[in-house]
Amino acid sequence: MLTGYKIVFQRILSLTCRRSYHEIISQTLACSPFSSHSKLSALPSSFFFSAPFHCSIRSHQLSTPLHPCHCYSFSCSLSHSSRPTSPMDLKEVLEVLEQLAPLSLAESWDNVGLLVEPIKCRPIKTILLTNDLTDSVMSEAEAMNCDLIISYHPPLFRPIKCLVSKDWKQRLAIRAITAGIAVFSPHTSWDSVKGGVNDWLVGGVGSGKVSVLSQALSSGPQSHKLEFTARSQEELNTIMAELKGMNSGVNLQHTVVSSETDGFFISLICPDSALTPSVQTLLRHAAPSQSLSILQIKKPPLPGYGQGRLSVLDEPVTVAAAVQQMKSHLGLNHLRLALGAQRTLESTVSTVAVCAGSGGSVLNGVKADLYITGEMSHHEVLDSVAAGASVILSDHSNSERGFLAVFKKRLAVHLSDSVTVALSQADRDPLDVV
């Protein structure tokens, strides 16, 4: 392990532009004195962030802010042993999971987060990763004295009115509570996050320029724009006073434009929680009630986040080659293939659209040479083929399970050394080719 390497920046750096350490190191190694060092140059840039590190940046003019024209030295010490060894509680592990994939990225219909919480809190020593929580996986968790199960698919999805053992999913929840095992499900938050399940899946065909099919939006509260008129300054003052009184503690941003003929035109921004009382207040006044318009403000997109991916391949492949590459990527001996109209196994694939799980609705209408997903309905396959797209189906969970090994390494870096992360050996797709 490399310790105490000192890299001297011989290039212009502007640290005020909020670049990450990853960018700084990646851009600096290429021109550093160590760029020809066989051991250091052979390491991928991700190495420097696969373990905790300590760094300091020193300017030759410490009395002044960092300046692009100064020469800085970057001291970087790397050691896997620097990871904390103190026990972690459930809350701390959940905070790590939220940092890696915010639950706000999940689809509105999904059921994600902490689904089962033990009555008695205990340190998290063993975490079991699984794609599906089944009876056999639960038995595995019990045998290893597991403290937390991270099940990609939520074992509890629809609302329940009772908790009885005759229902197999409810029985799993009862077993988890009895054994003191917490159950957490990320599901579509892992699909949407940058570097998540869908990015992993599309990477199986090769590198390319990747974009999101269904763009995720900011998780901030929904807001609305209310536009209305007031005849006089007195009426305007009365309306605004009533709005502030009805929405105590809520910041209502507004702009006013006056007109000699039409009085005052007001544009008011209010959060979703203040919409109903604000509208009710305005409707009690003659001028606003006759001129009121309500517009929903669109949330800004989150670049790189969302459902599904489209890749324009750096190096096009044949359909046959894409099949073989996906078999290797997913660890499967068989895949189902539907060739697009007028396509053969030797047809060129330049664009690939993927969606983990059941991707028919996300892939619908996407222009691509090849679709890759877990499952699609019969008619969705027919529609895709008629449009000229070939389709690879792996069965639902087979399109997702391989990401668990990727996430295991990602999670372990952020946890204490006292926590063990294991992949379920009992987890498998329920369908076999016989």
Coordinates of C-alpha atoms in Angstrom, one line a residue:
M1 CA 0.0 0.0 0.0
L2 CA 1.4 3.5 -0.9
T3 CA 1.9 5.8 2.1
G4 CA 3.2 9.3 2.3
Y5 CA 3.5 10.1 -1.4
K6 CA 3.8 13.8 -1.9
I7 CA 2.6 15.1 -5.3
V8 CA 3.7 18.6 -6.3
F9 CA 1.3 20.4 -8.6
Q10 CA 3.2 21.9 -11.5
R11 CA 0.1 23.2 -13.1
I12 CA -2.5 26.0 -12.6
L13 CA -5.2 24.9 -10.1
S14 CA -8.2 26.9 -9.0
L15 CA -9.6 25.3 -5.9
T16 CA -12.3 28.0 -5.6
C17 CA -14.2 26.3 -8.4
R18 CA -15.2 23.5 -6.0
R19 CA -13.6 20.6 -8.0
S20 CA -13.6 17.3 -6.2
Y21 CA -10.4 15.6 -5.0
H22 CA -11.0 13.0 -7.6
E23 CA -10.8 15.6 -10.4
I24 CA -7.7 17.2 -8.9
I25 CA -5.8 14.0 -8.5
S26 CA -6.9 12.6 -11.9
Q27 CA -5.8 15.7 -13.7
T28 CA -2.6 16.1 -11.7
L29 CA -1.2 12.6 -11.9
A30 CA -0.7 12.9 -15.7
C31 CA 1.7 15.8 -15.3
S32 CA 3.2 14.9 -11.9
P33 CA 6.8 13.7 -11.4
F34 CA 5.3 10.3 -10.5
S35 CA 3.5 9.9 -13.9
S36 CA 6.3 7.6 -15.1
H37 CA 6.5 5.6 -11.8
S38 CA 5.6 2.1 -12.7
K39 CA 3.7 1.3 -9.5
L40 CA 1.8 4.6 -9.2
S41 CA 1.0 5.1 -12.9
A42 CA -0.5 1.6 -13.1
L43 CA -3.1 2.4 -10.5
P44 CA -6.5 3.5 -11.7
S45 CA -7.7 6.9 -10.5
S46 CA -10.5 5.2 -8.6
F47 CA -7.8 3.7 -6.4
F48 CA -7.3 7.0 -4.6
F49 CA -10.9 6.9 -3.5
S50 CA -11.3 3.2 -2.8
A51 CA -9.8 3.8 0.7
P52 CA -10.0 6.6 3.2
F53 CA -7.2 9.2 2.8
H54 CA -5.8 12.2 4.6
C55 CA -4.7 15.2 2.7
S56 CA -3.6 18.8 3.1
I57 CA -3.2 21.6 0.7
R58 CA -0.6 24.2 1.4
S59 CA -0.2 27.6 -0.3
H60 CA 3.1 29.5 -0.3
Q61 CA 1.0 32.6 0.7
L62 CA -1.0 31.3 3.6
S63 CA -2.2 34.8 4.5
T64 CA -4.2 35.1 1.3
P65 CA -7.0 33.0 -0.3
L66 CA -6.0 30.2 -2.7
H67 CA -5.1 31.7 -6.1
P68 CA -4.9 29.9 -9.5
C69 CA -1.4 31.3 -10.1
H70 CA 0.1 29.9 -6.9
C71 CA 1.9 26.6 -6.7
Y72 CA 0.4 24.2 -4.2
S73 CA 1.6 21.0 -2.7
F74 CA -0.7 18.1 -2.1
S75 CA 0.2 15.6 0.5
C76 CA -1.8 12.3 0.3
S77 CA -1.5 9.4 2.6
L78 CA -3.5 6.3 1.8
S79 CA -4.2 3.4 4.1
H80 CA -7.0 0.9 4.4
S81 CA -6.3 0.6 8.1
S82 CA -7.5 4.1 8.7
R83 CA -11.1 3.0 8.4
P84 CA -12.9 3.4 11.8
T85 CA -13.4 0.2 13.8
S86 CA -16.1 1.4 16.2
P87 CA -19.5 -0.3 16.1
M88 CA -22.2 1.3 13.9
D89 CA -25.8 1.5 14.8
L90 CA -28.7 1.1 12.3
K91 CA -29.2 4.9 12.0
E92 CA -25.6 5.4 10.9
V93 CA -25.8 2.6 8.3
L94 CA -29.0 4.1 6.9
E95 CA -27.3 7.4 6.6
V96 CA -24.6 5.8 4.5
L97 CA -27.2 4.1 2.3
E98 CA -29.0 7.5 1.8
Q99 CA -25.7 9.1 0.8
L100 CA -25.0 6.4 -1.8
A101 CA -28.5 6.4 -3.3
P102 CA -31.0 9.0 -1.9
L103 CA -34.5 7.4 -1.5
S104 CA -35.9 10.6 -3.1
L105 CA -34.8 9.1 -6.4
A106 CA -37.2 6.2 -6.1
E107 CA -40.4 6.2 -8.2
S108 CA -43.5 7.5 -6.6
W109 CA -45.3 4.1 -6.8
D110 CA -42.4 2.3 -5.1
N111 CA -42.0 1.3 -1.4
V112 CA -38.4 1.9 -0.4
G113 CA -36.5 2.5 2.8
L114 CA -36.5 0.8 6.2
L115 CA -39.4 -1.7 6.0
V116 CA -38.7 -3.7 9.2
E117 CA -37.2 -2.2 12.3
P118 CA -36.2 -4.4 15.3
I119 CA -37.7 -3.5 18.7
K120 CA -34.3 -3.6 20.4
C121 CA -31.5 -1.6 18.9
R122 CA -28.2 -3.4 18.5
P123 CA -24.9 -2.7 16.7
I124 CA -24.8 -3.6 13.0
K125 CA -22.1 -6.2 12.6
T126 CA -23.4 -8.3 9.6
I127 CA -25.3 -7.0 6.5
L128 CA -26.7 -9.4 3.9
L129 CA -27.3 -8.2 0.4
T130 CA -30.0 -10.0 -1.7
N131 CA -32.1 -9.2 -4.7
D132 CA -35.2 -10.8 -3.3
L133 CA -36.0 -11.7 0.3
T134 CA -37.4 -15.3 0.3
D135 CA -37.8 -18.0 2.9
S136 CA -34.4 -19.5 2.0
V137 CA -32.6 -16.1 2.2
M138 CA -34.2 -15.4 5.6
S139 CA -33.0 -18.8 6.8
E140 CA -29.5 -17.8 5.6
A141 CA -29.7 -14.5 7.4
E142 CA -30.8 -16.2 10.6
A143 CA -28.0 -18.8 10.4
M144 CA -25.4 -16.0 10.1
N145 CA -26.9 -13.9 12.9
C146 CA -27.5 -11.1 10.4
D147 CA -28.4 -7.6 11.7
L148 CA -29.5 -6.0 8.5
I149 CA -30.9 -7.4 5.2
I150 CA -30.7 -5.1 2.2
S151 CA -33.2 -6.5 -0.2
Y152 CA -33.2 -4.8 -3.6
H153 CA -36.8 -5.6 -4.1
P154 CA -39.1 -4.6 -1.3
P155 CA -40.6 -7.7 0.4
L156 CA -43.4 -5.5 1.7
F157 CA -45.0 -3.6 -1.2
R158 CA -48.7 -3.2 -0.9
P159 CA -50.5 -1.9 2.3
I160 CA -51.4 -4.6 4.7
K161 CA -54.2 -4.7 7.3
C162 CA -52.9 -7.5 9.4
L163 CA -49.7 -9.3 10.1
V164 CA -50.2 -13.1 9.8
S165 CA -47.9 -16.0 9.1
K166 CA -50.1 -17.6 6.4
D167 CA -49.0 -14.9 4.0
W168 CA -45.4 -15.7 3.0
K169 CA -44.2 -12.0 2.8
Q170 CA -45.8 -11.1 6.1
R171 CA -44.3 -14.3 7.6
L172 CA -40.8 -13.0 6.5
A173 CA -41.5 -9.7 8.3
I174 CA -42.5 -11.6 11.5
R175 CA -39.4 -13.7 11.3
A176 CA -37.2 -10.6 10.9
I177 CA -38.8 -9.0 13.9
T178 CA -38.4 -12.1 16.0
A179 CA -34.7 -12.5 15.0
G180 CA -34.0 -8.8 15.5
I181 CA -33.1 -8.2 11.9
A182 CA -33.8 -4.9 10.1
V183 CA -34.9 -5.0 6.5
F184 CA -34.1 -2.2 4.1
S185 CA -35.1 -1.9 0.4
P186 CA -33.6 0.6 -2.1
H187 CA -35.3 -0.7 -5.4
T188 CA -35.8 2.1 -7.9
S189 CA -33.5 4.5 -6.1
W190 CA -30.6 2.2 -7.1
D191 CA -32.0 2.1 -10.7
S192 CA -32.1 5.9 -10.9
V193 CA -28.8 6.9 -9.2
K194 CA -25.8 7.7 -11.4
G195 CA -23.6 4.6 -11.4
G196 CA -26.4 2.4 -10.2
V197 CA -28.1 -0.7 -11.6
N198 CA -28.9 0.7 -15.1
D199 CA -25.5 2.1 -15.6
W200 CA -24.0 -1.2 -14.6
L201 CA -26.4 -3.1 -17.0
V202 CA -25.7 -0.9 -20.0
G203 CA -21.9 -1.3 -19.4
G204 CA -22.2 -5.0 -20.2
V205 CA -22.3 -4.3 -24.0
G206 CA -19.3 -2.0 -23.9
S207 CA -18.3 1.6 -23.3
G208 CA -20.3 4.4 -25.0
K209 CA -21.9 7.8 -24.6
V210 CA -24.7 7.1 -22.0
S211 CA -27.8 9.2 -21.4
V212 CA -30.9 8.7 -19.3
L213 CA -34.2 7.6 -20.8
S214 CA -36.6 8.9 -18.1
Q215 CA -35.0 11.9 -16.4
A216 CA -35.2 12.2 -12.7
L217 CA -36.2 15.6 -11.3
S218 CA -35.1 17.5 -8.2
S219 CA -36.5 16.2 -5.0
G220 CA -37.3 19.6 -3.6
P221 CA -40.9 20.4 -2.7
Q222 CA -43.3 21.1 -5.5
S223 CA -44.1 24.8 -5.9
H224 CA -46.7 26.8 -7.9
K225 CA -47.0 30.3 -9.4
L226 CA -50.2 32.2 -8.7
E227 CA -50.9 35.2 -11.0
F228 CA -53.6 37.7 -10.3
T229 CA -54.5 41.4 -10.3
A230 CA -55.5 43.9 -7.7
R231 CA -57.3 47.2 -8.5
S232 CA -55.6 49.4 -5.9
Q233 CA -52.7 49.6 -3.5
E234 CA -55.1 49.2 -0.6
E235 CA -56.6 46.0 -2.0
L236 CA -53.1 44.7 -2.7
N237 CA -51.9 45.4 0.9
T238 CA -55.0 43.7 2.3
I239 CA -54.5 40.6 0.1
M240 CA -50.9 40.2 0.9
A241 CA -51.5 40.6 4.6
E242 CA -54.2 37.9 4.5
L243 CA -51.9 35.6 2.5
K244 CA -49.1 36.0 5.1
G245 CA -51.5 35.4 7.9
M246 CA -52.9 32.2 6.4
N247 CA -49.4 30.9 5.7
S248 CA -47.5 31.8 8.8
G249 CA -43.9 30.7 8.6
V250 CA -44.0 30.1 4.9
N251 CA -41.9 32.2 2.6
L252 CA -44.1 33.6 -0.2
Q253 CA -42.0 35.2 -2.8
H254 CA -43.9 37.7 -5.0
T255 CA -43.3 40.4 -7.6
V256 CA -45.7 43.3 -8.4
V257 CA -46.0 45.2 -11.6
S258 CA -48.1 48.4 -11.6
S259 CA -50.1 49.7 -14.5
E260 CA -52.0 53.0 -14.8
T261 CA -55.0 51.3 -16.3
D262 CA -55.1 47.8 -14.9
G263 CA -53.9 48.4 -11.3
F264 CA -51.4 45.8 -10.1
F265 CA -50.3 42.5 -11.6
I266 CA -49.0 40.1 -9.0
S267 CA -46.9 36.9 -9.5
L268 CA -46.7 34.8 -6.3
I269 CA -44.5 31.7 -5.8
C270 CA -45.8 29.3 -3.1
P271 CA -45.0 25.8 -2.0
D272 CA -47.4 23.0 -2.4
S273 CA -48.4 23.1 1.2
A274 CA -49.5 26.7 0.9
L275 CA -51.5 26.3 -2.3
T276 CA -54.9 25.6 -1.0
P277 CA -55.1 28.3 1.7
S278 CA -53.6 30.8 -0.7
V279 CA -56.2 30.1 -3.4
Q280 CA -59.0 30.2 -0.9
T281 CA -57.8 33.6 0.3
L282 CA -57.6 35.0 -3.3
L283 CA -61.0 33.8 -4.2
R284 CA -62.5 35.9 -1.5
H285 CA -61.5 39.1 -3.4
A286 CA -63.2 40.2 -6.5
A287 CA -60.3 41.2 -8.7
P288 CA -58.1 38.2 -7.9
S289 CA -61.0 35.7 -8.2
Q290 CA -61.6 36.9 -11.8
S291 CA -58.0 37.0 -12.9
L292 CA -56.4 34.1 -11.0
S293 CA -54.2 31.6 -12.9
I294 CA -52.3 28.7 -11.3
L295 CA -49.2 27.3 -12.9
Q296 CA -47.2 24.3 -11.6
I297 CA -43.5 25.1 -11.6
K298 CA -41.5 22.2 -13.1
K299 CA -38.7 20.8 -11.0
P300 CA -35.2 21.0 -12.5
P301 CA -33.7 17.8 -13.9
L302 CA -30.9 15.9 -12.3
P303 CA -28.4 15.2 -15.1
G304 CA -27.3 11.5 -15.1
Y305 CA -30.1 10.4 -12.8
G306 CA -33.3 8.6 -13.8
Q307 CA -34.8 5.4 -15.1
G308 CA -33.3 3.5 -18.1
R309 CA -30.2 4.2 -20.1
L310 CA -29.3 4.7 -23.8
S311 CA -25.8 4.1 -24.9
V312 CA -24.2 5.1 -28.2
L313 CA -21.4 2.6 -28.4
D314 CA -17.9 3.7 -28.9
E315 CA -17.3 0.5 -30.9
P316 CA -20.4 -1.0 -32.6
V317 CA -20.9 -4.8 -32.2
T318 CA -23.0 -7.5 -33.9
V319 CA -26.1 -8.8 -32.3
A320 CA -24.4 -12.1 -31.7
A321 CA -21.5 -10.4 -30.0
A322 CA -23.8 -8.4 -27.8
V323 CA -25.6 -11.6 -26.7
Q324 CA -22.3 -13.2 -25.7
Q325 CA -21.1 -10.1 -23.8
M326 CA -24.3 -9.9 -21.9
K327 CA -24.1 -13.6 -21.0
S328 CA -20.7 -13.0 -19.5
H329 CA -21.8 -9.8 -17.8
L330 CA -24.9 -11.3 -16.2
G331 CA -23.2 -14.7 -15.5
L332 CA -25.8 -16.6 -17.5
N333 CA -25.7 -19.5 -19.9
H334 CA -28.9 -18.6 -21.7
L335 CA -30.7 -15.4 -22.8
R336 CA -33.8 -15.0 -24.8
L337 CA -33.4 -13.1 -28.0
A338 CA -36.0 -11.6 -30.5
L339 CA -34.4 -10.3 -33.6
G340 CA -35.7 -7.0 -35.0
A341 CA -37.5 -6.9 -38.3
Q342 CA -35.0 -7.3 -41.2
R343 CA -32.2 -8.0 -38.6
T344 CA -29.8 -11.0 -38.3
L345 CA -27.3 -12.1 -35.7
E346 CA -24.7 -10.3 -37.8
S347 CA -26.6 -7.0 -37.9
T348 CA -24.7 -4.1 -36.4
V349 CA -25.6 -2.7 -33.0
S350 CA -24.6 0.9 -32.5
T351 CA -27.2 2.0 -29.9
V352 CA -28.4 0.1 -26.9
A353 CA -31.3 0.9 -24.6
V354 CA -31.6 -0.8 -21.2
C355 CA -33.9 -0.9 -18.2
A356 CA -33.3 -3.3 -15.3
G357 CA -36.2 -5.5 -14.3
S358 CA -39.4 -5.1 -16.3
G359 CA -38.5 -2.4 -18.8
G360 CA -41.3 -2.4 -21.4
S361 CA -42.8 0.9 -20.4
V362 CA -39.5 2.7 -20.1
L363 CA -38.1 1.3 -23.4
N364 CA -41.4 2.0 -25.3
G365 CA -40.8 4.2 -28.3
V366 CA -37.0 4.6 -27.7
K367 CA -35.0 4.5 -30.9
A368 CA -32.2 1.9 -30.5
D369 CA -30.8 -1.1 -32.3
L370 CA -31.1 -3.3 -29.2
Y371 CA -33.2 -3.4 -26.1
I372 CA -31.9 -5.2 -23.0
T373 CA -34.2 -5.8 -20.0
G374 CA -35.3 -8.5 -17.6
E375 CA -38.8 -9.1 -19.0
M376 CA -41.3 -7.6 -21.4
S377 CA -44.8 -8.7 -22.3
H378 CA -45.5 -10.7 -25.5
H379 CA -47.0 -7.6 -27.2
E380 CA -44.2 -5.3 -26.1
V381 CA -41.7 -7.6 -27.7
L382 CA -43.8 -7.7 -30.9
D383 CA -44.0 -3.9 -31.0
S384 CA -40.2 -3.6 -30.5
V385 CA -39.4 -6.1 -33.2
A386 CA -41.7 -4.5 -35.6
A387 CA -40.0 -1.2 -35.0
G388 CA -36.6 -2.8 -35.9
A389 CA -35.2 -3.2 -32.4
S390 CA -33.8 -6.6 -31.3
V391 CA -34.6 -7.6 -27.8
I392 CA -32.6 -9.4 -25.1
L393 CA -34.5 -10.7 -22.1
S394 CA -32.6 -12.2 -19.1
D395 CA -35.6 -12.8 -16.8
H396 CA -36.4 -10.1 -14.2
S397 CA -34.0 -10.4 -11.3
N398 CA -31.1 -11.7 -13.5
S399 CA -30.9 -8.1 -15.0
E400 CA -30.3 -6.7 -11.5
R401 CA -28.6 -9.3 -9.3
G402 CA -25.0 -8.8 -10.6
F403 CA -25.0 -5.2 -9.3
L404 CA -25.1 -6.5 -5.7
A405 CA -21.4 -7.4 -6.0
V406 CA -20.6 -3.9 -7.2
F407 CA -22.6 -2.3 -4.4
K408 CA -21.0 -4.6 -1.8
K409 CA -17.6 -3.0 -2.5
R410 CA -19.0 0.5 -2.7
L411 CA -20.8 0.1 0.6
A412 CA -17.9 -1.6 2.5
V413 CA -15.7 1.5 1.9
H414 CA -18.1 3.7 3.8
L415 CA -18.6 1.3 6.8
S416 CA -16.6 0.6 9.9
D417 CA -14.2 -2.3 9.8
S418 CA -16.4 -3.9 12.4
V419 CA -19.2 -4.4 9.8
T420 CA -19.2 -7.4 7.5
V421 CA -21.1 -7.2 4.2
A422 CA -22.1 -10.5 2.6
L423 CA -23.8 -11.5 -0.7
S424 CA -26.6 -14.0 -0.3
Q425 CA -25.9 -17.5 -1.6
A426 CA -29.5 -18.5 -1.5
D427 CA -30.8 -15.7 -3.7
R428 CA -31.7 -16.7 -7.2
D429 CA -34.2 -16.0 -10.0
P430 CA -37.2 -18.3 -9.5
L431 CA -37.2 -19.2 -13.2
D432 CA -34.8 -21.9 -14.7
V433 CA -34.4 -23.0 -18.3
V434 CA -35.1 -26.7 -18.3

